Tab-separated table of C-alpha atoms in Angstrom:
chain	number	residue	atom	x	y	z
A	225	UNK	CA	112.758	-126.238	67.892
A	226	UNK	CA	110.956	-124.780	65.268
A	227	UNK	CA	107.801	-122.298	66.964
A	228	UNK	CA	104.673	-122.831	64.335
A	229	UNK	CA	102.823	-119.901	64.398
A	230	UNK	CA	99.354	-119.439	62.874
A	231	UNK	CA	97.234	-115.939	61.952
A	232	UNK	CA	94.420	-115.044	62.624
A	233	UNK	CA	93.638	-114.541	59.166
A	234	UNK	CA	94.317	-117.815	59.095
A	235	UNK	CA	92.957	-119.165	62.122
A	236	UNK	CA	89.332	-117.433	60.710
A	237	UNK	CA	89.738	-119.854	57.948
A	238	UNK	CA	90.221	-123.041	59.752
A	239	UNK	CA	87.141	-125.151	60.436
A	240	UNK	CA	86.099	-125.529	63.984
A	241	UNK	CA	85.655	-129.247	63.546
A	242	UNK	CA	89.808	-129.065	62.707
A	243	UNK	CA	90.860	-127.376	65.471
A	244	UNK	CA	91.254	-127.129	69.514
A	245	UNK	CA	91.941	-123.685	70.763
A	246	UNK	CA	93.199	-123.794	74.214
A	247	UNK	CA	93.407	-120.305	76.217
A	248	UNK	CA	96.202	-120.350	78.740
A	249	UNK	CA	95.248	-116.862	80.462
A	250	UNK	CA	94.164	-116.657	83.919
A	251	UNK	CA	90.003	-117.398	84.214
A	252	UNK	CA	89.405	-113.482	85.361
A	253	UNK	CA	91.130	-112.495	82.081
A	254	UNK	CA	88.647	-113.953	79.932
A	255	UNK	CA	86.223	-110.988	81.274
A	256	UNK	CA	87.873	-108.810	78.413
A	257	UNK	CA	86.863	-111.394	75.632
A	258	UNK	CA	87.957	-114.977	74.007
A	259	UNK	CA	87.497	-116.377	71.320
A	260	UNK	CA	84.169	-118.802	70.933
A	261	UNK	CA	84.993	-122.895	71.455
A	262	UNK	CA	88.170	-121.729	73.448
A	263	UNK	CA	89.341	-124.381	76.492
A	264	UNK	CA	90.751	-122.475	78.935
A	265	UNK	CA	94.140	-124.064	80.798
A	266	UNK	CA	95.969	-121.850	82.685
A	267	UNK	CA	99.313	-121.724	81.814
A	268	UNK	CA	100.674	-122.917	85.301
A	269	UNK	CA	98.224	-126.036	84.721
A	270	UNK	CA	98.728	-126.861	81.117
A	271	UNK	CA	102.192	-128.914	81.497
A	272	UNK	CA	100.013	-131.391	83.608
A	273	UNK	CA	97.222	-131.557	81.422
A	274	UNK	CA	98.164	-132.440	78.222
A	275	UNK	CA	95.661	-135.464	78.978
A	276	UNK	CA	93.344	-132.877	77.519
A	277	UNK	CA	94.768	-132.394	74.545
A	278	UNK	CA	93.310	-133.469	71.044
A	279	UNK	CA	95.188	-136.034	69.272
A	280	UNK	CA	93.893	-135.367	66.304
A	281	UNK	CA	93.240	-131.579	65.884
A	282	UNK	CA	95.146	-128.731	65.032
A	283	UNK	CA	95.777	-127.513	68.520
A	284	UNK	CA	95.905	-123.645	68.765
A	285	UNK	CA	97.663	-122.109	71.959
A	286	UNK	CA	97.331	-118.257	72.863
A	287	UNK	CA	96.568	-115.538	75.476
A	288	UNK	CA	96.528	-111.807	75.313
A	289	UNK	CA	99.439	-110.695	73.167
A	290	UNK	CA	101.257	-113.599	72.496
A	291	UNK	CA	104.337	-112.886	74.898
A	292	UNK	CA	102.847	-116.261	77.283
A	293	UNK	CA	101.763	-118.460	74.720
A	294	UNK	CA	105.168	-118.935	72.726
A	295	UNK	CA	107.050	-120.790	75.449
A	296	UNK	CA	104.198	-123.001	76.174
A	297	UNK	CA	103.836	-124.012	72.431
A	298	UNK	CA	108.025	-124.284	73.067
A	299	UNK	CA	108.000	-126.316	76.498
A	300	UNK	CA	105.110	-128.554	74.993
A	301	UNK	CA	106.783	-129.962	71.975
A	302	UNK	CA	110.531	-130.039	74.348
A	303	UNK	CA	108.784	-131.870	76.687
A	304	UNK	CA	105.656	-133.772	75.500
A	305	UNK	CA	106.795	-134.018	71.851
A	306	UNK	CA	103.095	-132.200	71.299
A	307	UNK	CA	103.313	-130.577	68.098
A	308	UNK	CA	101.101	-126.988	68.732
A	309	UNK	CA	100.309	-123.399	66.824
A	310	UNK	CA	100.905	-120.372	68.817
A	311	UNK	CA	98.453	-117.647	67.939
A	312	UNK	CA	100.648	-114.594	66.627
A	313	UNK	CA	99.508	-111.637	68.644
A	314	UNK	CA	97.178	-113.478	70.722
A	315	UNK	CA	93.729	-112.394	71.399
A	316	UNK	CA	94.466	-108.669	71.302
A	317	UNK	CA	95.682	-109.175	67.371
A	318	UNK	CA	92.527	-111.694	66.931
A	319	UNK	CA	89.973	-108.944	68.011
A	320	UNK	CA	91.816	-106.264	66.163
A	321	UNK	CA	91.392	-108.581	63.000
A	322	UNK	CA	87.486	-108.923	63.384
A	323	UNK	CA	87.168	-105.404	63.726
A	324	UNK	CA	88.808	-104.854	60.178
């Protein structure tokens, strides 16, 4: 399986209307930061909730570095055939790219 991964040079770009950014860190690490229009599925939950899913958007997947986010992007489309973006570096790389 082939992981997609999108930028966030690239996820700046997108249109919020196109996408559905989905969070999988634990609620008390969302104190440090996310990133605005974020749902936020714990990874332990997300396998079971892929009710909540868009069917139509671009769904982006991440958490603090990445390191989390890339198997549940894997286990997703191996399990659910759900076709999803992991975001490379997670939210540490996204912040670091506002800052620029």
């Amino acid at each position: 399986i082939m992981l997609k991964e999108i930028t966030p040079e690239e996820l700046i770009d997108k249109s919020p209307q196109e996408i559905q950014l989905i969070d999988i860190r634990e609620p008390y690490e969302l104190e440090d930061g996310y990133i605005l229009g974020n749902i936020n599925i714990p990874m332990g939950d997300i396998l079971e909730k892929t009710n909540q899913l868009s069917k139509t958007k671009d769904i982006i997947i991440y958490c603090n570095t990445g390191r989390r986010s890339r198997p549940v992007v894997y286990m997703l489309k191996k399990l659910h055939n759900i076709s999803t973006y992991n975001l490379e570096g997670g939210y540490k790389n996204f912040s670091k790219t506002l800052l620029r």
